[in-house]
PDB file of C-alpha atoms in Angstrom:
ATOM      1  CA  MET P   1       0.000   0.000   0.000  1.00  0.00           C
ATOM      2  CA  PHE P   2       2.925   2.350  -0.584  1.00  0.00           C
ATOM      3  CA  ASP P   3       4.482   3.551  -3.827  1.00  0.00           C
ATOM      4  CA  VAL P   4       8.095   4.584  -3.196  1.00  0.00           C
ATOM      5  CA  ALA P   5       8.494   6.136  -6.647  1.00  0.00           C
ATOM      6  CA  VAL P   6       5.452   8.399  -6.225  1.00  0.00           C
ATOM      7  CA  PHE P   7       6.542   9.351  -2.702  1.00  0.00           C
ATOM      8  CA  GLY P   8      10.110  10.141  -3.760  1.00  0.00           C
ATOM      9  CA  SER P   9       9.063  12.147  -6.796  1.00  0.00           C
ATOM     10  CA  LEU P  10       6.577  14.380  -4.963  1.00  0.00           C
ATOM     11  CA  PHE P  11       8.782  14.731  -1.875  1.00  0.00           C
ATOM     12  CA  LEU P  12      11.747  15.933  -3.933  1.00  0.00           C
ATOM     13  CA  THR P  13       9.543  18.252  -5.986  1.00  0.00           C
ATOM     14  CA  LEU P  14       7.983  19.871  -2.919  1.00  0.00           C
ATOM     15  CA  PHE P  15      11.351  20.008  -1.142  1.00  0.00           C
ATOM     16  CA  VAL P  16      12.843  21.996  -4.028  1.00  0.00           C
ATOM     17  CA  ILE P  17       9.814  24.272  -4.395  1.00  0.00           C
ATOM     18  CA  MET P  18       9.187  24.931  -0.688  1.00  0.00           C
ATOM     19  CA  ASP P  19      12.957  25.040  -0.055  1.00  0.00           C
ATOM     20  CA  PRO P  20      13.392  24.405   3.716  1.00  0.00           C
ATOM     21  CA  PRO P  21      17.041  25.645   3.792  1.00  0.00           C
ATOM     22  CA  GLY P  22      16.159  28.758   1.801  1.00  0.00           C
ATOM     23  CA  ILE P  23      13.261  29.678   4.072  1.00  0.00           C
ATOM     24  CA  THR P  24      15.564  29.859   7.116  1.00  0.00           C
ATOM     25  CA  PRO P  25      16.902  33.428   6.701  1.00  0.00           C
ATOM     26  CA  ILE P  26      13.439  34.702   5.761  1.00  0.00           C
ATOM     27  CA  PHE P  27      11.911  33.040   8.817  1.00  0.00           C
ATOM     28  CA  LEU P  28      14.616  34.502  11.064  1.00  0.00           C
ATOM     29  CA  ALA P  29      14.112  37.963   9.584  1.00  0.00           C
ATOM     30  CA  LEU P  30      10.330  37.946   9.892  1.00  0.00           C
ATOM     31  CA  THR P  31      10.366  36.660  13.471  1.00  0.00           C
ATOM     32  CA  ALA P  32      13.344  38.675  14.738  1.00  0.00           C
ATOM     33  CA  GLY P  33      12.903  40.437  18.069  1.00  0.00           C
ATOM     34  CA  ARG P  34      10.257  38.090  19.411  1.00  0.00           C
ATOM     35  CA  PRO P  35      10.666  35.752  22.406  1.00  0.00           C
ATOM     36  CA  THR P  36      11.924  32.291  21.521  1.00  0.00           C
ATOM     37  CA  LYS P  37       8.657  30.721  22.665  1.00  0.00           C
ATOM     38  CA  VAL P  38       6.708  32.949  20.261  1.00  0.00           C
ATOM     39  CA  GLN P  39       9.079  32.165  17.398  1.00  0.00           C
ATOM     40  CA  LYS P  40       8.661  28.432  17.964  1.00  0.00           C
ATOM     41  CA  ARG P  41       4.905  28.836  17.990  1.00  0.00           C
ATOM     42  CA  MET P  42       5.033  30.854  14.770  1.00  0.00           C
ATOM     43  CA  ALA P  43       7.116  28.144  13.084  1.00  0.00           C
ATOM     44  CA  PHE P  44       4.452  25.601  14.004  1.00  0.00           C
ATOM     45  CA  GLN P  45       1.612  27.925  12.944  1.00  0.00           C
ATOM     46  CA  ALA P  46       3.250  28.621   9.575  1.00  0.00           C
ATOM     47  CA  VAL P  47       3.671  24.921   8.838  1.00  0.00           C
ATOM     48  CA  CYS P  48       0.077  24.218   9.894  1.00  0.00           C
ATOM     49  CA  VAL P  49      -1.224  26.991   7.652  1.00  0.00           C
ATOM     50  CA  ALA P  50       0.870  25.766   4.727  1.00  0.00           C
ATOM     51  CA  GLY P  51      -0.238  22.188   5.346  1.00  0.00           C
ATOM     52  CA  GLY P  52      -3.877  23.204   5.539  1.00  0.00           C
ATOM     53  CA  VAL P  53      -3.683  25.123   2.268  1.00  0.00           C
ATOM     54  CA  ILE P  54      -1.840  22.292   0.514  1.00  0.00           C
ATOM     55  CA  VAL P  55      -4.334  19.672   1.741  1.00  0.00           C
ATOM     56  CA  LEU P  56      -7.296  21.852   0.747  1.00  0.00           C
ATOM     57  CA  PHE P  57      -5.988  22.374  -2.770  1.00  0.00           C
ATOM     58  CA  GLY P  58      -4.965  18.745  -3.022  1.00  0.00           C
ATOM     59  CA  LEU P  59      -8.549  17.702  -2.303  1.00  0.00           C
ATOM     60  CA  ILE P  60     -10.578  20.335  -4.179  1.00  0.00           C
ATOM     61  CA  GLY P  61      -8.017  22.719  -5.664  1.00  0.00           C
ATOM     62  CA  GLN P  62      -9.035  22.397  -9.273  1.00  0.00           C
ATOM     63  CA  GLN P  63     -12.685  22.876  -8.397  1.00  0.00           C
ATOM     64  CA  ILE P  64     -11.879  26.012  -6.392  1.00  0.00           C
ATOM     65  CA  LEU P  65      -9.904  27.571  -9.252  1.00  0.00           C
ATOM     66  CA  ASP P  66     -12.556  26.639 -11.793  1.00  0.00           C
ATOM     67  CA  TYR P  67     -15.348  28.071  -9.641  1.00  0.00           C
ATOM     68  CA  LEU P  68     -13.503  31.360  -9.134  1.00  0.00           C
ATOM     69  CA  HIS P  69     -12.411  31.461 -12.788  1.00  0.00           C
ATOM     70  CA  VAL P  70      -8.824  31.940 -11.612  1.00  0.00           C
ATOM     71  CA  SER P  71      -5.968  30.623 -13.727  1.00  0.00           C
ATOM     72  CA  MET P  72      -2.684  29.384 -12.286  1.00  0.00           C
ATOM     73  CA  PRO P  73      -0.719  32.231 -13.938  1.00  0.00           C
ATOM     74  CA  ALA P  74      -3.010  34.749 -12.204  1.00  0.00           C
ATOM     75  CA  LEU P  75      -2.404  32.992  -8.883  1.00  0.00           C
ATOM     76  CA  MET P  76       1.353  33.099  -9.455  1.00  0.00           C
ATOM     77  CA  ILE P  77       1.343  36.823 -10.311  1.00  0.00           C
ATOM     78  CA  ALA P  78      -0.807  37.696  -7.296  1.00  0.00           C
ATOM     79  CA  GLY P  79       1.464  35.691  -4.995  1.00  0.00           C
ATOM     80  CA  GLY P  80       4.527  37.375  -6.475  1.00  0.00           C
ATOM     81  CA  LEU P  81       3.098  40.861  -5.882  1.00  0.00           C
ATOM     82  CA  LEU P  82       2.283  39.972  -2.279  1.00  0.00           C
ATOM     83  CA  LEU P  83       5.806  38.680  -1.685  1.00  0.00           C
ATOM     84  CA  LEU P  84       7.271  41.798  -3.278  1.00  0.00           C
ATOM     85  CA  LEU P  85       5.427  44.038  -0.809  1.00  0.00           C
ATOM     86  CA  ILE P  86       6.774  42.005   2.125  1.00  0.00           C
ATOM     87  CA  ALA P  87      10.290  42.075   0.643  1.00  0.00           C
ATOM     88  CA  LEU P  88      10.227  45.876   0.342  1.00  0.00           C
ATOM     89  CA  ASP P  89       9.295  46.149   4.024  1.00  0.00           C
ATOM     90  CA  LEU P  90      12.255  43.943   4.965  1.00  0.00           C
ATOM     91  CA  LEU P  91      14.656  45.939   2.778  1.00  0.00           C
ATOM     92  CA  THR P  92      13.530  49.322   4.099  1.00  0.00           C
ATOM     93  CA  GLY P  93      13.303  48.182   7.702  1.00  0.00           C
ATOM     94  CA  LYS P  94       9.666  49.177   8.177  1.00  0.00           C
ATOM     95  CA  THR P  95       8.166  48.016  11.467  1.00  0.00           C
ATOM     96  CA  ASP P  96       4.911  49.919  11.493  1.00  0.00           C
ATOM     97  CA  GLU P  97       2.660  46.866  11.619  1.00  0.00           C
ATOM     98  CA  PRO P  98       0.499  46.815  14.779  1.00  0.00           C
ATOM     99  CA  GLN P  99       2.115  44.644  17.454  1.00  0.00           C
ATOM    100  CA  GLN P 100      -1.135  42.904  18.377  1.00  0.00           C
ATOM    101  CA  THR P 101      -1.555  41.499  14.856  1.00  0.00           C
ATOM    102  CA  LYS P 102       2.081  41.090  13.916  1.00  0.00           C
ATOM    103  CA  ASP P 103       2.566  37.540  15.211  1.00  0.00           C
ATOM    104  CA  VAL P 104      -0.520  36.140  13.533  1.00  0.00           C
ATOM    105  CA  ASN P 105       0.072  37.958  10.252  1.00  0.00           C
ATOM    106  CA  VAL P 106       3.646  36.732   9.893  1.00  0.00           C
ATOM    107  CA  ALA P 107       2.672  33.129  10.556  1.00  0.00           C
ATOM    108  CA  LEU P 108      -0.198  33.300   8.074  1.00  0.00           C
ATOM    109  CA  VAL P 109       1.225  35.710   5.495  1.00  0.00           C
ATOM    110  CA  PRO P 110       3.819  35.476   4.096  1.00  0.00           C
ATOM    111  CA  LEU P 111       5.261  32.427   5.906  1.00  0.00           C
ATOM    112  CA  GLY P 112       2.338  30.021   5.633  1.00  0.00           C
ATOM    113  CA  MET P 113       1.189  31.367   2.287  1.00  0.00           C
ATOM    114  CA  PRO P 114       2.519  32.203  -0.257  1.00  0.00           C
ATOM    115  CA  LEU P 115       6.105  31.430   0.867  1.00  0.00           C
ATOM    116  CA  LEU P 116       5.562  27.805   1.886  1.00  0.00           C
ATOM    117  CA  ALA P 117       2.237  27.037   0.226  1.00  0.00           C
ATOM    118  CA  GLY P 118       2.913  28.989  -2.944  1.00  0.00           C
ATOM    119  CA  PRO P 119       1.531  28.500  -6.452  1.00  0.00           C
ATOM    120  CA  GLY P 120       4.308  26.071  -7.375  1.00  0.00           C
ATOM    121  CA  ALA P 121       3.588  23.771  -4.446  1.00  0.00           C
ATOM    122  CA  ILE P 122      -0.171  24.034  -4.981  1.00  0.00           C
ATOM    123  CA  VAL P 123       0.079  23.108  -8.664  1.00  0.00           C
ATOM    124  CA  SER P 124       2.440  20.201  -7.919  1.00  0.00           C
ATOM    125  CA  VAL P 125       0.061  18.751  -5.344  1.00  0.00           C
ATOM    126  CA  ILE P 126      -3.010  19.174  -7.554  1.00  0.00           C
ATOM    127  CA  LEU P 127      -1.267  17.347 -10.403  1.00  0.00           C
ATOM    128  CA  ALA P 128       0.107  14.616  -8.115  1.00  0.00           C
ATOM    129  CA  VAL P 129      -3.336  13.900  -6.656  1.00  0.00           C
ATOM    130  CA  GLN P 130      -4.891  13.794 -10.136  1.00  0.00           C
ATOM    131  CA  LYS P 131      -2.225  11.371 -11.397  1.00  0.00           C
ATOM    132  CA  ALA P 132      -2.453   9.056  -8.373  1.00  0.00           C
ATOM    133  CA  ASP P 133      -4.724   6.374  -9.841  1.00  0.00           C
ATOM    134  CA  SER P 134      -4.388   3.747  -7.125  1.00  0.00           C
ATOM    135  CA  ALA P 135      -4.777   3.518  -3.358  1.00  0.00           C
ATOM    136  CA  SER P 136      -1.027   3.041  -2.841  1.00  0.00           C
ATOM    137  CA  ALA P 137      -0.250   6.097  -4.982  1.00  0.00           C
ATOM    138  CA  GLN P 138      -2.755   8.211  -3.057  1.00  0.00           C
ATOM    139  CA  VAL P 139      -1.263   7.129   0.264  1.00  0.00           C
ATOM    140  CA  SER P 140       2.233   7.905  -1.024  1.00  0.00           C
ATOM    141  CA  VAL P 141       1.172  11.396  -2.144  1.00  0.00           C
ATOM    142  CA  TRP P 142      -0.240  12.335   1.264  1.00  0.00           C
ATOM    143  CA  VAL P 143       2.700  10.800   3.152  1.00  0.00           C
ATOM    144  CA  ALA P 144       5.087  12.827   0.980  1.00  0.00           C
ATOM    145  CA  ILE P 145       3.150  16.019   1.755  1.00  0.00           C
ATOM    146  CA  LEU P 146       3.279  15.244   5.490  1.00  0.00           C
ATOM    147  CA  ALA P 147       7.004  14.419   5.369  1.00  0.00           C
ATOM    148  CA  VAL P 148       7.908  17.712   3.655  1.00  0.00           C
ATOM    149  CA  HIS P 149       5.975  19.711   6.234  1.00  0.00           C
ATOM    150  CA  VAL P 150       7.695  17.875   9.087  1.00  0.00           C
ATOM    151  CA  VAL P 151      11.058  18.783   7.531  1.00  0.00           C
ATOM    152  CA  LEU P 152       9.949  22.407   7.176  1.00  0.00           C
ATOM    153  CA  TRP P 153       8.940  22.582  10.825  1.00  0.00           C
ATOM    154  CA  LEU P 154      12.203  21.013  12.023  1.00  0.00           C
ATOM    155  CA  VAL P 155      14.308  23.419   9.927  1.00  0.00           C
ATOM    156  CA  MET P 156      12.490  26.546  11.157  1.00  0.00           C
ATOM    157  CA  ARG P 157      12.262  25.250  14.735  1.00  0.00           C
ATOM    158  CA  TYR P 158      15.994  24.658  15.054  1.00  0.00           C
ATOM    159  CA  SER P 159      17.074  27.637  12.942  1.00  0.00           C
ATOM    160  CA  LEU P 160      16.440  29.702  16.092  1.00  0.00           C
ATOM    161  CA  LEU P 161      19.799  28.463  17.362  1.00  0.00           C
ATOM    162  CA  ILE P 162      21.411  30.678  14.706  1.00  0.00           C
ATOM    163  CA  ILE P 163      20.097  33.816  16.411  1.00  0.00           C
ATOM    164  CA  ARG P 164      22.127  33.019  19.534  1.00  0.00           C
ATOM    165  CA  VAL P 165      25.278  33.076  17.418  1.00  0.00           C
ATOM    166  CA  ILE P 166      24.728  36.063  15.110  1.00  0.00           C
ATOM    167  CA  LYS P 167      23.268  38.443  17.762  1.00  0.00           C
ATOM    168  CA  ASP P 168      21.381  41.670  16.930  1.00  0.00           C
ATOM    169  CA  GLY P 169      23.779  42.938  14.268  1.00  0.00           C
ATOM    170  CA  GLY P 170      23.595  39.667  12.437  1.00  0.00           C
ATOM    171  CA  VAL P 171      19.799  39.720  12.591  1.00  0.00           C
ATOM    172  CA  VAL P 172      19.763  43.091  10.792  1.00  0.00           C
ATOM    173  CA  LEU P 173      22.080  41.684   8.110  1.00  0.00           C
ATOM    174  CA  VAL P 174      19.925  38.565   7.733  1.00  0.00           C
ATOM    175  CA  THR P 175      16.826  40.759   7.450  1.00  0.00           C
ATOM    176  CA  ARG P 176      18.292  42.746   4.555  1.00  0.00           C
ATOM    177  CA  LEU P 177      19.551  39.551   2.892  1.00  0.00           C
ATOM    178  CA  ALA P 178      16.131  37.956   3.283  1.00  0.00           C
ATOM    179  CA  GLY P 179      14.537  41.043   1.738  1.00  0.00           C
ATOM    180  CA  MET P 180      16.768  40.757  -1.328  1.00  0.00           C
ATOM    181  CA  MET P 181      16.138  37.012  -1.650  1.00  0.00           C
ATOM    182  CA  LEU P 182      12.414  37.444  -1.201  1.00  0.00           C
ATOM    183  CA  SER P 183      12.230  40.239  -3.772  1.00  0.00           C
ATOM    184  CA  ALA P 184      14.075  38.035  -6.282  1.00  0.00           C
ATOM    185  CA  ILE P 185      11.671  35.155  -5.589  1.00  0.00           C
ATOM    186  CA  ALA P 186       8.720  37.527  -6.012  1.00  0.00           C
ATOM    187  CA  VAL P 187       9.958  38.963  -9.311  1.00  0.00           C
ATOM    188  CA  GLN P 188      10.698  35.471 -10.663  1.00  0.00           C
ATOM    189  CA  GLN P 189       7.221  34.322  -9.684  1.00  0.00           C
ATOM    190  CA  ILE P 190       5.660  37.290 -11.491  1.00  0.00           C
ATOM    191  CA  ILE P 191       7.810  36.600 -14.568  1.00  0.00           C
ATOM    192  CA  ASN P 192       6.745  32.941 -14.560  1.00  0.00           C
ATOM    193  CA  GLY P 193       3.103  33.945 -14.361  1.00  0.00           C
ATOM    194  CA  VAL P 194       3.377  36.504 -17.145  1.00  0.00           C
ATOM    195  CA  THR P 195       5.285  34.009 -19.306  1.00  0.00           C
ATOM    196  CA  GLN P 196       2.516  31.443 -18.903  1.00  0.00           C
ATOM    197  CA  VAL P 197      -0.091  34.075 -19.817  1.00  0.00           C
ATOM    198  CA  ILE P 198       1.841  34.936 -22.992  1.00  0.00           C
ATOM    199  CA  ARG P 199       2.270  31.281 -23.950  1.00  0.00           C
ATOM    200  CA  GLY P 200      -1.416  30.630 -23.408  1.00  0.00           C
ATOM    201  CA  SER P 201      -2.584  33.587 -25.498  1.00  0.00           C
TER     202      SER P 201
END
């Protein structure tokens, strides 16, 4: 009741797209200045949000997009614009978000979605579920999704040890670096979406 090939293929695909090592500096930048307990909770919240979104789209993703008349390129462009706004805040050092909503917002947006559960991951899961034509393949798909999210949580959870080494000055540097990385990811996502629109026209 387990298809190793299906599991390995989807796990590697999601690992590359969701990029646990690459999310580390962005996670550290977005959660900098908070108590360690809060940061750990936010890591768990972000993974839960991402997992919930991925599972939802895996089950009824195509139906949702069809009902809303939303194409995947449009979803990619919208996600890219959202990431670009967050990246600009990191680069300019803005901290004017209300403190009472800051924790929740960072865990939900952009960490949970669209950073972790972005268009690329959503499309991959939708296609994997559609192609899984047997019980063993279906089980393998969902186990792969669970395994990737466990890895994501472990990476973010233990990346907090880095803060103890780099101190406050290092956090500022990581924040600016994360802003540059995030802006590049956002621009690339927008380009990919526009390219798909052009190819489809």
